[in-house]
Tab-separated table of C-alpha atoms in Angstrom:
chain	number	residue	atom	x	y	z
A	1	UNK	CA	-9.989	10.069	16.545
A	2	UNK	CA	-6.238	10.342	17.092
A	3	UNK	CA	-5.619	8.311	13.912
A	4	UNK	CA	-7.984	10.498	11.931
A	5	UNK	CA	-6.092	13.562	13.155
A	6	UNK	CA	-2.775	11.989	12.072
A	7	UNK	CA	-4.326	11.101	8.737
A	8	UNK	CA	-5.618	14.657	8.309
A	9	UNK	CA	-2.181	16.087	9.055
A	10	UNK	CA	-0.579	13.721	6.528
A	11	UNK	CA	-3.126	14.762	3.897
A	12	UNK	CA	-2.449	18.451	4.601
A	13	UNK	CA	1.313	17.920	4.281
A	14	UNK	CA	0.835	15.954	1.062
A	15	UNK	CA	-1.452	18.657	-0.315
A	16	UNK	CA	1.037	21.372	0.561
A	17	UNK	CA	3.785	19.442	-1.208
A	18	UNK	CA	1.571	19.059	-4.245
A	19	UNK	CA	0.661	22.738	-4.423
A	20	UNK	CA	4.225	23.964	-3.940
A	21	UNK	CA	5.321	21.738	-6.796
A	22	UNK	CA	2.922	23.552	-9.134
A	23	UNK	CA	5.636	26.099	-9.859
A	24	UNK	CA	7.548	23.583	-11.994
A	25	UNK	CA	7.735	24.007	-15.720
A	26	UNK	CA	4.511	22.966	-17.500
A	27	UNK	CA	6.422	20.574	-19.781
A	28	UNK	CA	7.819	18.742	-16.744
A	29	UNK	CA	4.325	18.508	-15.258
A	30	UNK	CA	2.906	17.146	-18.513
A	31	UNK	CA	5.658	14.522	-18.779
A	32	UNK	CA	5.250	13.532	-15.103
A	33	UNK	CA	1.462	13.270	-15.484
A	34	UNK	CA	1.920	10.805	-18.356
A	35	UNK	CA	3.966	8.407	-16.211
A	36	UNK	CA	2.166	5.641	-14.356
A	37	UNK	CA	2.628	5.414	-10.608
A	38	UNK	CA	4.649	2.265	-11.236
A	39	UNK	CA	7.027	4.170	-13.530
A	40	UNK	CA	7.361	6.973	-10.970
A	41	UNK	CA	8.672	4.536	-8.356
A	42	UNK	CA	11.234	2.945	-10.675
A	43	UNK	CA	9.232	1.040	-13.254
A	44	UNK	CA	10.890	-1.782	-15.142
A	45	UNK	CA	14.494	-0.782	-14.427
A	46	UNK	CA	16.159	-3.974	-13.216
A	47	UNK	CA	18.046	-3.844	-9.898
A	48	UNK	CA	19.513	-6.387	-7.494
A	49	UNK	CA	16.932	-7.922	-5.180
A	50	UNK	CA	18.192	-7.478	-1.613
A	51	UNK	CA	15.943	-10.339	-0.438
A	52	UNK	CA	17.196	-12.824	-3.053
A	53	UNK	CA	20.946	-12.859	-3.488
A	54	UNK	CA	21.954	-12.849	-7.148
A	55	UNK	CA	18.409	-12.200	-8.403
A	56	UNK	CA	17.178	-9.125	-10.216
A	57	UNK	CA	13.848	-7.366	-9.693
A	58	UNK	CA	12.077	-4.431	-11.292
A	59	UNK	CA	12.716	-1.288	-9.258
A	60	UNK	CA	8.977	-0.503	-9.223
A	61	UNK	CA	8.144	-3.880	-7.721
A	62	UNK	CA	10.971	-3.599	-5.202
A	63	UNK	CA	9.708	-0.152	-4.170
A	64	UNK	CA	6.178	-1.426	-3.589
A	65	UNK	CA	7.360	-4.607	-1.855
A	66	UNK	CA	9.441	-2.567	0.581
A	67	UNK	CA	6.464	-0.356	1.453
A	68	UNK	CA	4.112	-3.350	1.717
A	69	UNK	CA	6.463	-5.215	4.063
A	70	UNK	CA	7.034	-2.141	6.230
A	71	UNK	CA	3.293	-1.462	6.298
A	72	UNK	CA	2.533	-5.030	7.401
A	73	UNK	CA	4.876	-4.556	10.365
A	74	UNK	CA	3.308	-1.179	11.206
A	75	UNK	CA	-0.163	-2.749	11.021
A	76	UNK	CA	0.949	-5.654	13.230
A	77	UNK	CA	2.029	-3.157	15.882
A	78	UNK	CA	-1.140	-1.065	15.604
A	79	UNK	CA	-3.527	-2.122	18.382
A	80	UNK	CA	-6.452	-0.804	16.328
A	81	UNK	CA	-5.568	-3.166	13.463
A	82	UNK	CA	-4.437	-6.266	15.366
A	83	UNK	CA	-7.962	-7.723	15.821
A	84	UNK	CA	-8.331	-7.997	12.031
A	85	UNK	CA	-5.179	-10.089	11.627
A	86	UNK	CA	-5.333	-12.612	14.475
A	87	UNK	CA	-4.523	-15.553	12.186
A	88	UNK	CA	-1.424	-13.871	10.723
A	89	UNK	CA	-0.206	-12.584	14.081
A	90	UNK	CA	-0.650	-16.018	15.655
A	91	UNK	CA	1.344	-17.639	12.847
A	92	UNK	CA	4.159	-15.107	13.076
A	93	UNK	CA	4.193	-15.464	16.869
A	94	UNK	CA	4.754	-19.207	16.375
A	95	UNK	CA	7.609	-18.601	13.908
A	96	UNK	CA	5.550	-19.427	10.817
A	97	UNK	CA	6.202	-16.725	8.208
A	98	UNK	CA	4.369	-18.416	5.326
A	99	UNK	CA	1.226	-16.289	5.809
A	100	UNK	CA	3.335	-13.131	5.983
A	101	UNK	CA	5.143	-14.091	2.757
A	102	UNK	CA	1.851	-14.868	1.005
A	103	UNK	CA	0.272	-11.593	2.168
A	104	UNK	CA	3.365	-9.626	1.111
A	105	UNK	CA	3.350	-11.189	-2.352
A	106	UNK	CA	-0.400	-10.760	-2.834
A	107	UNK	CA	-0.418	-7.121	-1.686
A	108	UNK	CA	2.671	-6.346	-3.744
A	109	UNK	CA	1.080	-7.961	-6.815
A	110	UNK	CA	-2.089	-5.970	-6.227
A	111	UNK	CA	-0.286	-2.650	-5.820
A	112	UNK	CA	2.073	-3.045	-8.782
A	113	UNK	CA	-0.781	-3.996	-11.118
A	114	UNK	CA	-2.991	-1.182	-9.806
A	115	UNK	CA	-0.058	1.223	-10.235
A	116	UNK	CA	0.378	0.309	-13.904
A	117	UNK	CA	2.912	-2.552	-14.029
A	118	UNK	CA	2.640	-4.598	-17.207
A	119	UNK	CA	4.863	-7.569	-16.277
A	120	UNK	CA	2.804	-8.814	-13.327
A	121	UNK	CA	-0.698	-10.025	-12.642
A	122	UNK	CA	-2.829	-10.043	-9.526
A	123	UNK	CA	-4.502	-13.401	-9.026
A	124	UNK	CA	-5.732	-12.940	-5.466
A	125	UNK	CA	-9.258	-12.492	-4.213
A	126	UNK	CA	-11.271	-9.430	-5.138
A	127	UNK	CA	-10.958	-6.678	-2.536
A	128	UNK	CA	-14.520	-7.373	-1.413
A	129	UNK	CA	-13.881	-11.097	-0.898
A	130	UNK	CA	-10.417	-10.593	0.585
A	131	UNK	CA	-11.924	-8.453	3.344
A	132	UNK	CA	-14.997	-10.582	4.022
A	133	UNK	CA	-14.401	-13.085	6.869
A	134	UNK	CA	-17.164	-15.294	5.457
A	135	UNK	CA	-15.073	-15.771	2.297
A	136	UNK	CA	-11.524	-15.278	3.583
A	137	UNK	CA	-10.864	-17.159	6.829
A	138	UNK	CA	-7.621	-15.218	7.303
A	139	UNK	CA	-9.641	-12.036	7.850
A	140	UNK	CA	-10.989	-12.030	11.417
A	141	UNK	CA	-13.417	-9.094	11.241
A	142	UNK	CA	-15.231	-6.910	8.748
A	143	UNK	CA	-13.715	-3.459	8.417
A	144	UNK	CA	-15.488	-0.207	9.152
A	145	UNK	CA	-14.439	3.287	8.063
A	146	UNK	CA	-12.292	3.800	11.167
A	147	UNK	CA	-10.364	0.591	10.456
A	148	UNK	CA	-9.889	1.604	6.829
A	149	UNK	CA	-8.580	5.013	7.919
A	150	UNK	CA	-6.186	3.306	10.358
A	151	UNK	CA	-4.976	1.028	7.565
A	152	UNK	CA	-4.306	3.990	5.268
A	153	UNK	CA	-2.461	5.804	8.072
A	154	UNK	CA	-0.307	2.684	8.620
A	155	UNK	CA	0.487	2.476	4.905
A	156	UNK	CA	1.556	6.141	5.034
A	157	UNK	CA	3.919	5.313	7.897
A	158	UNK	CA	5.273	2.306	5.973
A	159	UNK	CA	5.859	4.514	2.929
A	160	UNK	CA	7.562	7.210	5.008
A	161	UNK	CA	9.859	4.582	6.549
A	162	UNK	CA	11.029	3.857	3.000
A	163	UNK	CA	11.627	7.490	2.063
A	164	UNK	CA	8.659	7.699	-0.316
A	165	UNK	CA	7.941	11.280	-1.361
A	166	UNK	CA	4.726	12.984	-0.298
A	167	UNK	CA	3.448	13.237	-3.873
A	168	UNK	CA	3.785	9.473	-4.353
A	169	UNK	CA	2.173	8.853	-0.937
A	170	UNK	CA	-0.712	11.026	-2.038
A	171	UNK	CA	-1.137	8.970	-5.227
A	172	UNK	CA	-1.082	5.724	-3.257
A	173	UNK	CA	-3.637	7.218	-0.848
A	174	UNK	CA	-5.892	8.118	-3.771
A	175	UNK	CA	-5.546	4.571	-5.098
A	176	UNK	CA	-6.458	3.131	-1.701
A	177	UNK	CA	-9.447	5.444	-1.411
A	178	UNK	CA	-10.942	3.916	-4.571
A	179	UNK	CA	-11.124	0.616	-2.661
A	180	UNK	CA	-13.014	1.915	0.381
A	181	UNK	CA	-16.400	0.728	-0.929
A	182	UNK	CA	-15.201	-2.874	-1.322
A	183	UNK	CA	-13.112	-3.056	1.860
A	184	UNK	CA	-15.496	-1.328	4.300
A	185	UNK	CA	-18.261	-3.865	4.858
A	186	UNK	CA	-19.516	-2.908	8.309
């Protein structure tokens, strides 16, 4: 219930930010509405990749990767979410980061494609299969609505840790909400 309250507060704050921004010029709103979520977080502008010295990365991908990585750490510390990720947490506890790296890449690929990126593809499991322990042995349990809400709240925290604006958080939340039917299987 505490998580739902936090989630409700975040939604109220995001809604307030959205409504106060309605005073902007209509032309600015029209132009902003035409941008994909990927473009709003930096799009295809090339920047240095802080994780790969000398390499370049699209700013949009870097933005999503930063939020994904932060969110994975928030989820790992969330006692409500830990039972779902026993395989990953066991690996990380033993110093094996390969599962973390694979999850980060897969989630980042998923988010950038869902947000409108054109230069990437998502080749992972469908959301339904990815969250079904009978299909994906890395998933320990089937998720219920409370677990999904906790996941969304953890993603919000991960986004806030990266300075993501409330309007972008709200768009990511709306994107996540479209997946509830495939992820919640219990």
